[in-house]
Amino acid sequence: MTAALNTTLLIAIPLAPLFGAIIAGFFGTKFLGNLLGRKACHRITIFGVAVACGLSITVLLDVLAGARFNGNLYEWMRLGDELVLSIGFLIDPLSAMMMVVVTFVSLMVHIYTIGYMSEDEGYNRFFAYISLFTFAMLMLVMSNNFLQLFFGWEAVGLVSYLLIGFWYTRPTAIFANMKAFLVNRVGDFGFILGIGLILASTGTMDYQEAFGQAENILAQNLPGTSWNLMTVACICLFIGAMGKSAQFPLHVWLPDSMEGPTPISALIHAATMVTAGIFMVSRMSPFFELSDAALSFILIIGSITALFMGFLGIVQNDIKRVVAYSTLSQLGYMTIALGVSAYPAAIFHLMTHAFFKALLFLGAGSVIMGMHHDQDMRRMGGLYKYMPITWFTSLVGSLALIGTPFFSGFYSKDSIIEAVAASSIYGSTFAYWSVMIGVFVTAFYSFRMYFLVFHGKERFGHHDHLSEHGHDEDHHGLAAGQKPHESPWVVTLPLVLLAIPSAVLGFYTIEPMLIGDFFKESILVDSEAHPAMTELSGMFHGAVAMALHATSTAVFWLAFAGVLCAALFYLWMPQIPTALARIFSPLKVVLDNKYYLDTLNQVVFAKGALFIGGSFWRSGDQKIIDGWFVNGSAKLVSWIASIVRQVQSGYLYHYAFAMIVCVIGIMTWTLYTHLGSIK
């Protein structure tokens, strides 16, 4: 018999950070008069997230012991006799693991923020936002129905809008948060259509009930078309994931999200918002497994994202943007894994990526602090001497990112590559070449960043050019003669704590999570139709053997070649990249302009929408509504009144005569109809 989890404990997990967010947001800001100081706000919010993290770990241990929970806590609305809209939790290995990842990374970000945001006027407001973000993400991953999933989905989108535009006096931040908001609304439109199709065909919002009717959905077509309903619903759901998890072409918002403070970048990019789409598709595996067309669509989109977004990381000079494009590329890897039905590999990479990507972002933030808020890597170099903890932890994160054997990223990333190689679904060949090229590209831009920042000649203390952002007043850098400095312990402690799982977590968890039956209850894979995971399991002979075998594979040597090229270009012969940039200047222009996708969006979609809106305003509002209905009706009434007023003489005998004529007419008509009935 399966043990049940404590309901009160489960409710406390999302409510603890929500409580902290409410206290800090209302009583620590101008809203209610700054009743709480900085220390009180960060202590309350950190305590709330720490409670959520501790309870999440307890829940995970209980789940590993066999405990489960799937039930409704509150009936929000009942429509008709059958449709019930509820708030409820589904706690199984998938959601329990996600809860631990989200709360742990969030806790590290909270602690880190004490040091990073110490001089910012919006200190208390920031803590309120990130705690609220944690609550929203927990509601998303713990949900047992589509309604609550959509609530959490939109809530993280709303709070991300507030966080990306946290420095709301900057025009670039305002543009970035609006861009993120609008692009995500495009994806969310597809998402809600997918939910609507499932609701219409099953009559329920509950996951398990909907999964039980998957075969019925498969047997239907979209009304009025020959399109399979399951395929359409799955593609619509994935369009939602394209927005939230920043997949091509809805990826354009993610690099601009760097306008928010660095802790936000770590929170959004590592364990929360951008991974929501990966989690959602994995949770919906009983649906996606029934549509090869939807899986191929996912596979091709992920392949494009993994390959082409990685290329953009090569030409970035802003340290945070390099890591941002790394996120896009790694999200592409996760999406590719979903496309070949290797859902456990996608979630495994999501977990390992959360730790080393949070580490890289927070490491970048530590560098920015040490450089007095200069983000341009061209003005760094040799920082390993001044920031040893940041240097070492960033090295660990970079080694994990490129898939170095024995590091966490190696086990998850190599598993995805092997799953793609074992797949025969349409698009798998393109995906395989994308991930293989991506190995070299990732290693190159990761260690380009590492070498430019921590090694080579010291280039700080000079202001020959501005950073890419152009806010030189915010990114002023070091003055002449100044030296970088290591960050305070509230910044370095999270780096050390994140470096540990980045190095060893994959080694200890690959067997139960990927090869074992950890996700057996949470994820459904049709092994006959999609044998990638089965073949992956057959090739596994232990974590040590996997790492040792990797040294003889093309993947390892591609990564090694990427690191070697980065060292050659940026340490030993820096004139080479300058020459290549000159030779391939047209290609560099394309990369610098991000394939002109932003231009396309601005010129075609933004200006197109403004043109259409303006046309409707001029022809619809001004001409039809104002001109015809409002002004036209007034003119009609005036015209009728001008005619009617001609019969208003003011003489009583005129009115009496009119009444007599009307009475005679009525009597005549009555008499006529009466005589007609006598016949």
XYZ file of C-alpha atoms in Angstrom:
679
model
C 0.000 0.000 0.000
C 1.332 3.447 -1.001
C 1.852 5.823 1.913
C 0.210 9.248 1.741
C 1.989 12.530 2.261
C 0.902 15.038 4.880
C -1.436 17.576 3.290
C -0.571 20.368 5.734
C 3.109 19.933 4.975
C 2.454 20.133 1.230
C 0.400 23.310 1.595
C 3.153 24.911 3.681
C 5.748 24.519 0.900
C 4.318 27.084 -1.559
C 2.756 29.237 1.163
C 6.039 29.809 3.034
C 7.664 31.884 0.254
C 4.291 33.523 -0.472
C 4.090 34.632 3.169
C 7.594 36.106 2.948
C 6.730 37.899 -0.297
C 3.579 39.444 1.218
C 5.365 40.653 4.361
C 8.317 42.133 2.468
C 6.170 43.504 -0.367
C 3.623 45.276 1.807
C 5.502 46.231 4.946
C 9.017 46.641 3.560
C 8.219 49.066 0.758
C 6.636 52.472 0.332
C 3.273 50.752 -0.101
C 2.660 50.764 3.660
C 5.375 53.182 4.649
C 8.580 51.087 4.896
C 7.650 49.610 8.253
C 10.335 46.902 7.965
C 14.031 47.427 7.404
C 16.363 45.587 5.050
C 17.503 42.953 7.516
C 13.955 42.081 8.523
C 12.845 41.707 4.906
C 15.686 39.485 3.771
C 15.490 37.376 6.932
C 11.744 36.805 6.544
C 11.940 35.934 2.841
C 15.013 33.720 3.249
C 13.337 31.949 6.162
C 10.252 31.295 4.022
C 12.268 29.854 1.143
C 14.470 27.861 3.548
C 11.340 26.317 5.091
C 10.066 25.456 1.605
C 13.441 23.930 0.705
C 13.651 21.876 3.898
C 10.104 20.597 3.522
C 10.713 19.828 -0.173
C 13.722 17.694 0.733
C 11.571 15.908 3.340
C 8.895 15.270 0.712
C 11.492 13.928 -1.744
C 12.797 11.504 0.872
C 9.230 10.375 1.599
C 8.578 9.931 -2.121
C 11.748 7.839 -2.445
C 10.332 5.703 0.374
C 7.139 5.162 -1.623
C 4.838 7.975 -0.453
C 2.579 9.658 -3.018
C -0.157 12.285 -3.121
C -2.731 13.125 -5.759
C -5.796 14.965 -4.590
C -7.777 18.170 -4.598
C -7.478 20.597 -1.716
C -10.126 23.123 -2.661
C -13.015 23.144 -5.120
C -12.840 26.539 -6.748
C -15.729 26.246 -9.182
C -18.211 23.688 -10.487
C -19.611 24.071 -14.001
C -22.543 21.815 -14.729
C -22.640 18.349 -13.273
C -19.212 17.099 -14.301
C -16.611 19.871 -14.746
C -14.925 20.693 -11.452
C -12.192 23.327 -11.253
C -10.011 22.654 -8.229
C -6.746 23.464 -6.543
C -4.807 20.291 -5.892
C -1.380 18.690 -5.768
C 0.226 15.789 -7.603
C 3.356 14.755 -5.733
C 5.366 12.016 -7.400
C 9.097 11.618 -8.157
C 8.972 14.180 -10.986
C 7.306 16.966 -9.001
C 9.254 16.161 -5.806
C 12.566 16.485 -7.636
C 11.473 19.748 -9.244
C 10.415 21.134 -5.860
C 13.867 20.505 -4.402
C 15.651 22.016 -7.408
C 13.448 25.125 -7.450
C 13.631 25.814 -3.722
C 17.360 25.079 -3.363
C 18.400 27.309 -6.256
C 15.984 29.980 -5.057
C 17.480 29.797 -1.544
C 20.982 30.272 -2.965
C 19.769 33.255 -4.993
C 18.133 34.775 -1.907
C 21.351 34.535 0.116
C 23.419 35.823 -2.802
C 21.093 38.810 -3.201
C 22.058 40.148 0.239
C 25.482 40.978 -1.136
C 24.641 41.747 -4.751
C 21.753 44.162 -4.086
C 23.133 45.702 -0.887
C 23.395 49.191 -2.394
C 20.142 49.120 -4.367
C 17.201 51.269 -3.269
C 14.732 48.529 -4.261
C 16.308 45.965 -1.917
C 13.110 44.998 -0.065
C 11.011 45.045 -3.238
C 13.486 42.703 -4.895
C 13.238 40.135 -2.107
C 9.445 40.301 -2.313
C 9.554 39.632 -6.066
C 11.907 36.644 -5.943
C 9.936 35.028 -3.123
C 6.738 35.517 -5.096
C 8.482 33.982 -8.105
C 9.333 30.907 -6.027
C 5.702 30.552 -4.938
C 4.491 30.743 -8.548
C 6.941 28.105 -9.726
C 6.018 25.762 -6.884
C 2.330 26.060 -7.737
C 3.211 25.148 -11.321
C 5.239 22.025 -10.575
C 2.973 20.755 -7.780
C -0.323 21.090 -9.703
C -2.518 18.108 -10.536
C -4.731 19.894 -13.059
C -4.484 22.175 -16.056
C -6.149 25.125 -14.338
C -3.551 25.338 -11.585
C -0.807 24.658 -14.107
C -1.988 27.642 -16.125
C -2.171 29.798 -12.992
C 1.444 29.014 -12.105
C 2.408 29.401 -15.765
C 1.003 32.935 -15.939
C 2.162 33.858 -12.457
C 5.827 33.206 -13.275
C 5.306 35.232 -16.447
C 3.875 38.141 -14.477
C 6.634 38.163 -11.866
C 9.297 37.813 -14.568
C 7.867 41.015 -16.083
C 8.407 42.765 -12.754
C 11.889 41.324 -12.311
C 13.255 41.941 -15.811
C 12.045 45.529 -15.562
C 13.161 45.888 -11.952
C 15.296 48.921 -12.802
C 12.291 50.615 -14.348
C 14.014 53.923 -14.938
C 16.125 52.374 -17.687
C 14.528 52.464 -21.144
C 16.301 49.211 -22.035
C 14.765 47.451 -19.018
C 11.292 48.714 -19.917
C 11.745 47.475 -23.474
C 13.069 44.110 -22.255
C 10.236 43.360 -19.842
C 7.608 44.380 -22.381
C 9.313 42.202 -24.995
C 9.345 39.216 -22.634
C 5.722 39.792 -21.710
C 4.452 40.055 -25.295
C 6.477 37.141 -26.683
C 5.289 34.918 -23.857
C 1.694 35.926 -24.545
C 2.132 34.562 -28.072
C 3.245 31.229 -26.666
C 0.581 31.261 -23.956
C -2.144 31.726 -26.578
C -1.106 28.397 -28.077
C -0.878 26.879 -24.613
C -4.426 27.828 -23.630
C -5.699 26.565 -26.996
C -4.110 23.203 -26.249
C -5.677 23.105 -22.788
C -9.018 24.092 -24.310
C -8.864 21.286 -26.881
C -8.119 18.730 -24.168
C -10.920 20.089 -21.975
C -13.389 20.055 -24.863
C -12.574 16.464 -25.783
C -12.281 15.001 -22.263
C -14.518 17.233 -20.148
C -11.970 17.402 -17.342
C -9.027 19.502 -16.172
C -7.508 16.746 -14.030
C -4.275 15.246 -15.348
C -5.000 11.610 -14.567
C -8.561 11.736 -15.844
C -7.410 13.399 -19.073
C -4.574 10.881 -19.528
C -7.116 8.076 -19.130
C -8.960 9.409 -22.188
C -5.862 9.858 -24.368
C -6.917 7.118 -26.781
C -10.291 8.827 -27.268
C -8.550 12.090 -28.177
C -6.317 10.198 -30.609
C -9.382 8.804 -32.384
C -10.774 12.303 -33.075
C -10.016 14.951 -35.680
C -10.068 18.680 -35.142
C -13.640 19.687 -36.081
C -13.873 20.838 -39.678
C -10.449 19.456 -40.634
C -8.634 16.192 -41.264
C -6.010 17.029 -38.633
C -5.639 14.617 -35.765
C -6.880 16.221 -32.569
C -4.065 14.801 -30.430
C -1.397 16.184 -32.768
C -2.986 19.631 -32.819
C -3.418 19.693 -29.022
C 0.196 18.599 -28.426
C 1.614 21.172 -30.851
C -0.473 23.894 -29.194
C 0.799 22.840 -25.766
C 4.358 22.883 -27.059
C 3.913 26.380 -28.501
C 3.335 27.417 -24.892
C 6.606 25.706 -24.006
C 8.324 27.510 -26.916
C 7.485 30.837 -25.291
C 8.271 29.911 -21.710
C 11.366 27.805 -22.479
C 12.565 30.244 -25.151
C 12.619 28.023 -28.221
C 13.067 29.357 -31.749
C 11.448 31.642 -32.887
C 10.018 32.685 -29.512
C 13.479 32.824 -27.919
C 14.078 36.513 -28.601
C 13.032 37.691 -25.130
C 15.549 35.658 -23.155
C 18.838 37.480 -23.967
C 17.153 40.814 -23.229
C 16.104 39.538 -19.810
C 19.719 40.289 -18.790
C 18.493 43.842 -18.155
C 17.300 42.637 -14.765
C 19.722 42.185 -11.852
C 22.018 39.155 -12.068
C 20.243 37.110 -9.344
C 17.154 37.269 -11.553
C 19.081 35.859 -14.463
C 20.096 32.917 -12.299
C 16.571 32.388 -11.014
C 14.818 32.637 -14.390
C 17.438 30.801 -16.450
C 18.440 28.028 -14.107
C 15.638 26.397 -12.216
C 12.424 28.186 -12.794
C 10.639 29.881 -15.634
C 12.557 28.645 -18.667
C 12.448 25.037 -17.509
C 8.665 25.120 -17.064
C 8.099 24.132 -20.686
C 10.427 21.124 -20.388
C 8.643 20.024 -17.224
C 5.210 20.486 -18.801
C 5.967 18.376 -21.888
C 7.447 15.640 -19.686
C 4.345 15.689 -17.493
C 2.188 15.451 -20.620
C 4.161 12.482 -21.999
C 1.018 10.254 -22.182
C -0.267 12.694 -24.811
C 2.938 13.382 -26.720
C 3.795 9.693 -27.027
C 0.706 9.251 -29.206
C 1.777 11.786 -31.852
C 4.985 11.284 -33.840
C 4.213 14.448 -35.794
C 4.232 16.523 -32.601
C 7.455 14.859 -31.450
C 9.163 15.621 -34.781
C 8.006 19.231 -34.532
C 9.537 19.443 -31.047
C 12.735 17.773 -32.244
C 13.302 20.163 -35.161
C 12.539 23.286 -33.106
C 14.924 22.112 -30.373
C 17.652 21.343 -32.913
C 17.447 24.809 -34.450
C 17.597 26.401 -31.001
C 20.510 24.271 -29.765
C 22.664 24.920 -32.828
C 21.974 28.450 -33.964
C 21.643 30.051 -30.540
C 25.007 28.572 -29.618
C 26.609 30.401 -32.555
C 25.379 33.709 -31.126
C 27.217 33.041 -27.867
C 30.540 33.220 -29.748
C 30.225 36.926 -30.635
C 28.905 38.235 -27.290
C 31.099 40.472 -25.154
C 28.716 40.982 -22.247
C 29.480 38.254 -19.699
C 25.832 37.761 -18.777
C 24.718 37.478 -22.394
C 27.230 34.706 -23.085
C 25.667 32.683 -20.277
C 22.191 33.632 -21.550
C 22.874 32.203 -25.012
C 24.323 29.157 -23.303
C 20.936 28.734 -21.618
C 19.169 28.915 -24.975
C 21.462 26.246 -26.403
C 21.060 23.923 -23.408
C 17.286 24.359 -23.469
C 17.539 23.237 -27.083
C 19.295 20.060 -25.899
C 16.475 19.393 -23.413
C 13.867 19.971 -26.122
C 15.689 17.581 -28.454
C 15.536 14.941 -25.727
C 11.778 15.474 -25.491
C 11.490 15.066 -29.252
C 13.146 11.617 -29.215
C 10.958 10.556 -26.245
C 13.931 10.645 -23.866
C 11.890 12.570 -21.274
C 13.959 11.285 -18.311
C 17.128 12.515 -20.041
C 15.540 15.939 -20.564
C 14.535 16.197 -16.905
C 17.930 14.867 -15.820
C 19.653 17.583 -17.856
C 17.169 20.126 -16.480
C 18.256 19.183 -12.962
C 22.010 19.231 -13.540
C 21.740 22.356 -15.696
C 19.869 24.170 -12.929
C 22.853 23.932 -10.601
C 25.719 24.699 -12.961
C 23.815 27.406 -14.821
C 22.836 29.112 -11.546
C 26.505 28.809 -10.589
C 27.662 30.447 -13.844
C 25.181 33.310 -13.566
C 25.985 33.987 -9.939
C 29.676 33.686 -10.776
C 29.179 36.266 -13.532
C 27.435 38.488 -10.995
C 30.363 38.112 -8.606
C 32.712 39.172 -11.407
C 30.503 42.177 -12.141
C 30.662 43.176 -8.464
C 34.437 42.780 -8.428
C 34.680 44.882 -11.591
C 32.482 47.636 -10.127
C 29.564 46.741 -12.384
C 31.447 46.468 -15.639
C 30.043 43.588 -17.718
C 32.272 43.833 -20.793
C 34.699 40.891 -20.970
C 37.031 42.961 -23.154
C 37.822 45.020 -20.061
C 38.647 42.090 -17.790
C 41.429 39.482 -17.720
C 43.637 37.982 -15.025
C 40.919 37.992 -12.370
C 41.942 34.599 -10.981
C 44.567 36.362 -8.861
C 42.033 38.697 -7.258
C 38.907 36.516 -7.094
C 40.065 32.943 -6.383
C 36.730 31.564 -5.144
C 34.800 33.033 -8.063
C 37.496 31.780 -10.451
C 37.444 28.200 -9.161
C 33.667 27.886 -8.956
C 33.274 29.385 -12.438
C 35.750 26.799 -13.716
C 33.634 24.035 -12.164
C 30.502 25.466 -13.792
C 32.213 25.774 -17.182
C 33.536 22.207 -17.037
C 30.045 20.971 -16.168
C 28.515 23.000 -18.995
C 30.754 21.590 -21.719
C 30.203 18.011 -20.562
C 33.572 17.145 -19.013
C 33.640 13.489 -17.879
C 32.653 12.917 -14.230
C 31.041 16.364 -13.964
C 27.236 16.566 -13.707
C 26.685 18.109 -17.111
C 28.580 15.261 -18.779
C 26.154 12.559 -17.681
C 23.012 14.428 -18.707
C 24.378 15.950 -21.918
C 25.994 12.758 -23.209
C 22.832 10.828 -22.421
C 20.851 13.181 -24.650
C 23.376 12.800 -27.480
C 23.244 9.010 -27.209
C 19.432 9.048 -27.139
C 19.364 11.164 -30.306
C 21.796 8.758 -31.993
C 19.503 5.849 -31.094
C 16.345 7.549 -32.419
C 14.899 7.083 -35.896
C 12.058 9.607 -35.667
C 11.795 12.170 -38.482
C 14.319 14.957 -37.855
C 16.675 12.864 -35.718
C 19.541 13.098 -38.253
C 19.404 16.902 -38.209
C 19.160 16.799 -34.421
C 22.221 14.562 -34.156
C 24.379 16.893 -36.213
C 23.047 19.859 -34.256
C 24.012 18.397 -30.880
C 27.417 17.263 -32.141
C 28.301 20.667 -33.594
C 26.822 22.203 -30.469
C 29.373 20.340 -28.330
C 32.250 22.174 -30.013
C 30.448 25.519 -30.053
C 29.495 25.293 -26.363
C 33.041 24.437 -25.331
C 34.415 27.279 -27.446
C 32.210 30.129 -26.195
C 32.249 28.865 -22.588
C 36.011 28.863 -22.348
C 36.270 32.012 -24.455
C 34.387 33.662 -21.601
C 36.476 31.867 -18.972
C 39.831 32.828 -20.529
C 38.843 36.428 -21.291
C 37.615 36.977 -17.734
C 40.033 35.058 -15.536
C 43.251 34.642 -17.530
C 45.424 36.510 -19.989
C 46.453 40.149 -19.795
C 44.797 42.467 -17.288
C 42.674 44.892 -19.322
C 40.682 46.632 -16.598
C 41.075 50.248 -15.573
C 40.771 51.474 -19.169
C 37.712 52.892 -20.935
C 38.482 52.698 -24.579
C 34.949 51.699 -25.500
C 31.590 51.324 -23.891
C 29.898 48.053 -23.098
C 27.288 46.627 -25.390
C 24.502 47.932 -23.231
C 25.475 51.477 -23.476
C 24.576 52.295 -19.860
C 27.974 53.434 -18.964
C 26.589 55.250 -15.955
C 25.651 51.878 -14.463
C 28.576 49.843 -15.744
C 31.356 52.284 -14.927
C 34.063 49.731 -14.157
C 37.295 50.145 -12.316
C 39.134 53.422 -12.219
C 42.766 53.638 -13.222
C 44.885 51.912 -10.579
C 41.959 50.101 -8.959
C 42.056 46.321 -8.611
C 39.178 43.809 -8.601
C 38.187 42.286 -5.286
C 36.618 39.048 -4.136
C 32.944 39.208 -3.257
C 31.651 38.969 0.349
C 30.784 35.604 1.877
C 27.039 35.960 1.197
C 27.986 35.859 -2.486
C 30.753 33.232 -2.411
C 28.890 30.805 -0.123
C 26.111 30.161 -2.695
C 28.826 29.721 -5.340
C 30.511 26.995 -3.303
C 27.214 25.284 -2.439
C 26.164 25.286 -6.114
C 29.592 24.075 -7.274
C 29.251 20.849 -5.267
C 26.163 19.465 -7.100
C 27.539 20.860 -10.383
C 30.539 18.572 -9.915
C 29.117 15.371 -8.381
C 25.318 15.262 -8.636
C 25.212 13.642 -12.062
C 27.577 10.851 -10.998
C 25.341 9.784 -8.095
C 21.932 10.252 -9.723
C 22.279 9.033 -13.308
C 21.568 5.411 -12.527
C 18.316 5.841 -10.550
C 16.989 8.785 -12.554
C 17.929 7.776 -16.059
C 18.448 4.047 -16.058
C 16.323 3.031 -13.086
C 12.615 3.438 -12.513
C 12.671 6.803 -10.713
C 10.336 8.364 -13.306
C 8.395 5.196 -14.072
C 5.164 6.509 -12.529
C 5.569 10.090 -13.729
C 6.610 9.669 -17.351
C 5.152 7.330 -19.961
C 7.363 6.150 -22.838
C 6.201 3.815 -25.599
C 9.417 1.790 -25.815
C 8.281 -0.103 -28.900
C 7.543 2.988 -30.973
C 10.314 5.110 -29.443
C 13.148 2.841 -28.261
C 15.756 5.561 -27.536
C 15.553 5.198 -23.736
C 15.627 1.401 -23.964
C 18.797 1.499 -26.064
C 20.265 4.089 -23.733
C 19.692 1.776 -20.777
C 21.306 -1.104 -22.635
C 24.486 0.916 -23.249
C 24.885 1.959 -19.607
C 27.419 0.025 -17.533
C 27.891 2.376 -14.598
C 28.805 6.016 -14.059
C 32.557 5.352 -13.936
C 32.563 3.198 -17.065
C 30.508 5.832 -18.910
C 32.985 8.571 -18.050
C 36.029 6.484 -18.964
C 34.492 5.355 -22.239
C 33.698 8.981 -23.138
C 37.391 9.806 -23.575
C 37.426 7.690 -26.732
C 34.324 9.266 -28.288
C 33.941 12.085 -30.793
C 31.924 14.089 -28.256
C 34.855 14.349 -25.852
C 37.334 15.352 -28.526
C 34.959 17.935 -29.981
C 34.670 19.510 -26.529
C 38.455 19.339 -26.113
C 38.907 20.968 -29.525
C 36.551 23.773 -28.503
C 38.552 24.486 -25.331
C 41.830 24.312 -27.259
C 40.589 26.741 -29.917
C 39.390 29.142 -27.226
C 42.823 29.045 -25.564
C 44.564 29.503 -28.923
C 42.378 32.454 -29.937
C 42.175 34.340 -26.665
C 45.310 33.418 -24.727
C 48.129 32.519 -27.092
C 47.283 34.180 -30.423
C 44.638 36.897 -29.898
C 45.266 38.270 -33.366
C 43.487 35.255 -34.902
C 39.894 36.188 -33.881
C 40.528 39.759 -35.072
C 41.647 38.466 -38.462
C 38.738 36.017 -38.695
C 36.263 38.773 -37.814
C 37.682 40.834 -40.668
C 37.648 37.941 -43.152
C 34.145 36.767 -42.232
C 32.735 40.219 -41.520
C 29.398 39.569 -43.347
C 28.803 36.487 -41.179
C 29.780 38.401 -38.043
C 27.340 41.160 -38.929
C 24.583 38.554 -39.198
C 25.541 37.090 -35.808
C 25.866 40.516 -34.193
C 22.336 41.274 -35.385
C 21.060 37.934 -34.041
C 20.008 36.692 -37.493
C 17.926 39.884 -37.817
C 15.074 38.215 -35.947
C 14.641 41.228 -33.675
C 14.535 43.449 -36.755
C 11.972 41.135 -38.341
C 9.823 41.268 -35.220
C 10.076 45.045 -35.020
C 9.475 45.764 -38.704
C 6.946 43.063 -39.575
C 5.085 42.136 -36.416
C 5.359 45.244 -34.205
C 4.946 47.808 -36.991
C 2.453 45.518 -38.745
C 0.359 45.358 -35.595
C 0.570 49.142 -35.232
C -0.472 49.567 -38.880
C -3.423 47.202 -38.512
C -4.413 48.829 -35.228
C -4.126 52.295 -36.775
C -6.213 51.202 -39.784
C -8.923 49.832 -37.515
C -8.784 53.028 -35.486
C -9.131 55.285 -38.484
C -11.683 53.273 -40.462
C -13.426 51.445 -37.667
C -13.393 53.817 -34.716
C -13.269 57.231 -36.362
C -15.239 56.556 -39.552
C -17.742 53.807 -38.675
C -18.296 54.110 -34.915
C -17.766 57.860 -34.485
C -18.765 58.893 -38.011
C -21.733 56.636 -38.743
C -23.096 55.418 -35.433
C -22.391 58.302 -33.052
C -22.416 61.365 -35.329
C -24.707 59.645 -37.856
C -27.351 58.808 -35.269
C -27.204 62.371 -33.961
C -27.697 63.731 -37.481
C -30.575 61.272 -38.092
C -32.330 62.365 -34.913
C -31.764 66.006 -35.865
C -33.217 65.402 -39.352
C -36.303 63.616 -37.983
C -36.759 66.388 -35.442
C -36.584 69.013 -38.192
C -39.477 67.291 -40.004
C -41.537 66.600 -36.921
C -41.221 70.157 -35.713
C -43.092 71.354 -38.849
C -46.325 69.887 -37.506
C -45.910 71.538 -34.130
C -47.886 74.762 -34.796
C -48.870 75.528 -31.247
C -52.578 76.056 -32.084
C -55.090 73.940 -30.136
C -57.543 73.599 -32.986
C -54.849 72.100 -35.206
C -54.255 69.378 -32.624
C -58.012 68.834 -32.147
C -58.517 68.510 -35.891
C -55.692 65.963 -36.056
C -57.246 63.958 -33.234
C -60.661 63.941 -34.980
C -59.101 62.762 -38.226
C -57.278 59.961 -36.393
C -60.434 58.866 -34.544
C -62.417 58.782 -37.813
C -59.657 56.765 -39.419
C -59.583 54.234 -36.579
C -63.388 53.877 -36.584
C -63.430 53.443 -40.361
C -60.805 50.712 -40.221
C -62.589 48.939 -37.390
C -65.934 49.069 -39.201
C -64.331 47.849 -42.416
C -62.771 44.807 -40.773
C -66.038 44.039 -38.925
C -68.142 44.134 -42.110
C -65.575 41.934 -43.802
C -65.900 39.287 -41.109
C -69.744 39.211 -41.497
C -69.394 38.102 -45.127
